[in-house]
Amino acid sequence: MKHPLDLHRGRHRRRGFGRNELAGMLLAGIVGGLAWTMLPAAEPAPAAATRTSFGFCHSGGGADCVVDGDTFRMAGDKIRIADIDTPETHPARCPKEARLGAAATQRLQALLNSGTVTLHPIDRDTDRYGRKLRRVEVNGRGVGDTLIAEGLARPYRGRRMGWCG
């Protein structure tokens, strides 16, 4: 009588990696790759929230400073607040714009210094001047919304408009 483990010996041959297995794995890879490209794009995560002290770029500069009412530097990066338009300060087109621009610049510095700053990416990373376009929050509140409510900014509508009229 044969040993029980020897009863099946010879019936099964050891197989290598065959064409069918290779074709199946290749097909699975193609289907998986196509499925991956069809997934909806995830919204970029906001930058880490930061608390820092902001000065004015025109009087001392530094890595963290305010340029004007809608532009500032943070950790050396130039940031343009994406959802607002503020009066120009350099050069202003009229005394009213100069006055409002200075007030917007002062207020932006106060807001940025009042708490934790969080930058949120938008659909475009930078503008034509290389500034990072971001929605900006301080302590969870939109800086653009605050400046608009105070009459120092207006919603950005795709182009700048004058403040002298």
CSV table of C-alpha atoms in Angstrom, one decimal:
chain,number,residue,atom,x,y,z
A,1,MET,CA,0.0,0.0,0.0
A,2,LYS,CA,1.2,3.5,-0.9
A,3,HIS,CA,1.7,6.1,1.7
A,4,PRO,CA,-1.3,8.6,1.8
A,5,LEU,CA,0.9,11.5,0.7
A,6,ASP,CA,2.1,9.6,-2.3
A,7,LEU,CA,-1.3,8.9,-3.7
A,8,HIS,CA,-1.5,12.2,-5.5
A,9,ARG,CA,2.1,12.4,-6.5
A,10,GLY,CA,2.5,12.7,-10.2
A,11,ARG,CA,-1.1,13.9,-10.8
A,12,HIS,CA,-0.3,17.6,-10.2
A,13,ARG,CA,2.6,19.2,-11.9
A,14,ARG,CA,4.0,22.4,-10.6
A,15,ARG,CA,3.2,25.3,-13.0
A,16,GLY,CA,5.1,28.4,-13.5
A,17,PHE,CA,3.8,31.9,-14.2
A,18,GLY,CA,1.9,31.4,-17.5
A,19,ARG,CA,0.4,33.6,-20.2
A,20,ASN,CA,-3.1,33.5,-18.7
A,21,GLU,CA,-1.9,34.9,-15.3
A,22,LEU,CA,0.2,37.5,-17.0
A,23,ALA,CA,-2.7,38.6,-19.2
A,24,GLY,CA,-5.0,38.8,-16.1
A,25,MET,CA,-2.5,40.9,-14.2
A,26,LEU,CA,-1.9,43.2,-17.1
A,27,LEU,CA,-5.7,43.7,-17.6
A,28,ALA,CA,-6.2,44.4,-13.9
A,29,GLY,CA,-3.4,47.0,-14.0
A,30,ILE,CA,-5.0,48.7,-17.0
A,31,VAL,CA,-8.4,48.8,-15.4
A,32,GLY,CA,-7.0,50.0,-12.1
A,33,GLY,CA,-5.1,52.8,-13.8
A,34,LEU,CA,-8.1,53.9,-15.8
A,35,ALA,CA,-10.2,53.9,-12.6
A,36,TRP,CA,-7.6,56.0,-10.8
A,37,THR,CA,-7.6,58.7,-13.5
A,38,MET,CA,-11.4,58.9,-13.4
A,39,LEU,CA,-11.5,59.6,-9.6
A,40,PRO,CA,-12.5,63.2,-8.8
A,41,ALA,CA,-9.6,65.4,-7.9
A,42,ALA,CA,-9.2,66.1,-4.3
A,43,GLU,CA,-9.2,69.8,-3.2
A,44,PRO,CA,-5.7,70.8,-2.1
A,45,ALA,CA,-5.3,70.9,1.7
A,46,PRO,CA,-4.8,74.4,3.2
A,47,ALA,CA,-1.3,75.3,4.3
A,48,ALA,CA,-0.6,74.9,7.9
A,49,ALA,CA,-2.1,77.6,10.0
A,50,THR,CA,0.6,80.1,11.2
A,51,ARG,CA,0.8,82.8,13.8
A,52,THR,CA,3.4,85.4,13.1
A,53,SER,CA,4.1,89.1,13.4
A,54,PHE,CA,3.6,91.2,10.2
A,55,GLY,CA,5.3,94.5,9.6
A,56,PHE,CA,5.1,96.7,6.5
A,57,CYS,CA,7.2,95.8,3.5
A,58,HIS,CA,7.8,99.4,2.5
A,59,SER,CA,9.3,100.2,5.9
A,60,GLY,CA,11.6,97.4,6.9
A,61,GLY,CA,10.3,94.5,4.9
A,62,GLY,CA,11.2,91.0,6.0
A,63,ALA,CA,9.8,87.6,5.4
A,64,ASP,CA,6.4,88.5,6.9
A,65,CYS,CA,5.1,91.9,5.9
A,66,VAL,CA,2.2,93.7,4.3
A,67,VAL,CA,2.7,95.2,0.8
A,68,ASP,CA,-0.8,96.8,0.4
A,69,GLY,CA,-4.4,96.0,1.1
A,70,ASP,CA,-4.6,92.7,-0.8
A,71,THR,CA,-0.9,91.6,-1.0
A,72,PHE,CA,1.5,90.5,1.7
A,73,ARG,CA,4.6,88.3,2.3
A,74,MET,CA,4.5,85.3,4.5
A,75,ALA,CA,7.5,83.2,5.2
A,76,GLY,CA,9.1,85.0,2.2
A,77,ASP,CA,6.3,84.0,-0.2
A,78,LYS,CA,4.3,86.8,-1.9
A,79,ILE,CA,0.6,86.2,-1.3
A,80,ARG,CA,-2.3,87.9,-3.2
A,81,ILE,CA,-5.7,87.6,-1.5
A,82,ALA,CA,-7.6,86.0,-4.3
A,83,ASP,CA,-11.2,87.0,-3.6
A,84,ILE,CA,-10.9,90.8,-3.2
A,85,ASP,CA,-9.8,94.0,-4.9
A,86,THR,CA,-8.4,96.9,-2.8
A,87,PRO,CA,-7.5,100.4,-3.8
A,88,GLU,CA,-4.0,100.9,-5.2
A,89,THR,CA,-1.3,102.5,-3.1
A,90,HIS,CA,1.6,102.7,-5.6
A,91,PRO,CA,0.7,104.6,-7.5
A,92,ALA,CA,-2.8,105.7,-6.4
A,93,ARG,CA,-4.8,107.4,-9.2
A,94,CYS,CA,-6.4,110.1,-6.9
A,95,PRO,CA,-6.4,111.2,-3.3
A,96,LYS,CA,-9.5,109.2,-2.4
A,97,GLU,CA,-7.8,106.0,-3.7
A,98,ALA,CA,-4.6,106.8,-1.8
A,99,ARG,CA,-6.5,107.3,1.4
A,100,LEU,CA,-8.5,104.1,1.0
A,101,GLY,CA,-5.5,102.2,0.0
A,102,ALA,CA,-3.5,103.3,3.0
A,103,ALA,CA,-6.5,102.4,5.3
A,104,ALA,CA,-6.8,98.9,3.6
A,105,THR,CA,-3.0,98.3,4.1
A,106,GLN,CA,-3.2,99.3,7.8
A,107,ARG,CA,-6.3,97.1,8.3
A,108,LEU,CA,-4.7,94.1,6.6
A,109,GLN,CA,-1.7,94.3,8.8
A,110,ALA,CA,-4.0,94.5,11.9
A,111,LEU,CA,-6.0,91.5,10.8
A,112,LEU,CA,-3.0,89.4,10.0
A,113,ASN,CA,-1.5,90.2,13.4
A,114,SER,CA,-4.7,89.4,15.2
A,115,GLY,CA,-4.5,85.6,15.1
A,116,THR,CA,-3.7,82.4,13.3
A,117,VAL,CA,-3.4,82.9,9.5
A,118,THR,CA,-4.6,80.1,7.2
A,119,LEU,CA,-4.0,80.1,3.5
A,120,HIS,CA,-6.5,78.2,1.2
A,121,PRO,CA,-5.5,77.4,-2.4
A,122,ILE,CA,-7.8,78.3,-5.2
A,123,ASP,CA,-8.1,76.8,-8.8
A,124,ARG,CA,-5.1,78.9,-9.9
A,125,ASP,CA,-1.8,78.8,-8.0
A,126,THR,CA,-0.2,82.1,-9.0
A,127,ASP,CA,-1.1,85.3,-10.9
A,128,ARG,CA,0.8,86.8,-13.8
A,129,TYR,CA,3.2,88.5,-11.3
A,130,GLY,CA,4.1,85.2,-9.6
A,131,ARG,CA,2.2,85.9,-6.4
A,132,LYS,CA,0.5,82.9,-4.8
A,133,LEU,CA,-3.3,83.3,-5.1
A,134,ARG,CA,-5.0,82.3,-1.8
A,135,ARG,CA,-8.1,82.8,0.2
A,136,VAL,CA,-6.9,84.0,3.6
A,137,GLU,CA,-8.5,83.4,7.0
A,138,VAL,CA,-7.5,84.7,10.4
A,139,ASN,CA,-8.9,82.6,13.3
A,140,GLY,CA,-11.2,81.0,10.8
A,141,ARG,CA,-12.7,84.2,9.5
A,142,GLY,CA,-12.2,85.4,5.9
A,143,VAL,CA,-10.0,88.4,5.6
A,144,GLY,CA,-11.5,89.4,2.3
A,145,ASP,CA,-15.0,89.3,3.8
A,146,THR,CA,-13.9,91.6,6.7
A,147,LEU,CA,-12.3,94.1,4.4
A,148,ILE,CA,-15.4,94.1,2.1
A,149,ALA,CA,-17.7,94.6,5.1
A,150,GLU,CA,-15.6,97.6,6.3
A,151,GLY,CA,-15.7,99.2,2.8
A,152,LEU,CA,-11.9,98.8,2.2
A,153,ALA,CA,-12.3,96.2,-0.5
A,154,ARG,CA,-14.8,94.8,-3.0
A,155,PRO,CA,-15.2,91.3,-4.4
A,156,TYR,CA,-12.7,90.6,-7.2
A,157,ARG,CA,-14.6,90.4,-10.5
A,158,GLY,CA,-11.7,89.3,-12.9
A,159,ARG,CA,-10.1,92.7,-13.2
A,160,ARG,CA,-9.3,95.8,-11.1
A,161,MET,CA,-11.5,98.7,-11.2
A,162,GLY,CA,-10.9,102.3,-10.2
A,163,TRP,CA,-11.7,103.8,-6.8
A,164,CYS,CA,-11.7,107.5,-7.8
A,165,GLY,CA,-15.3,107.8,-9.1
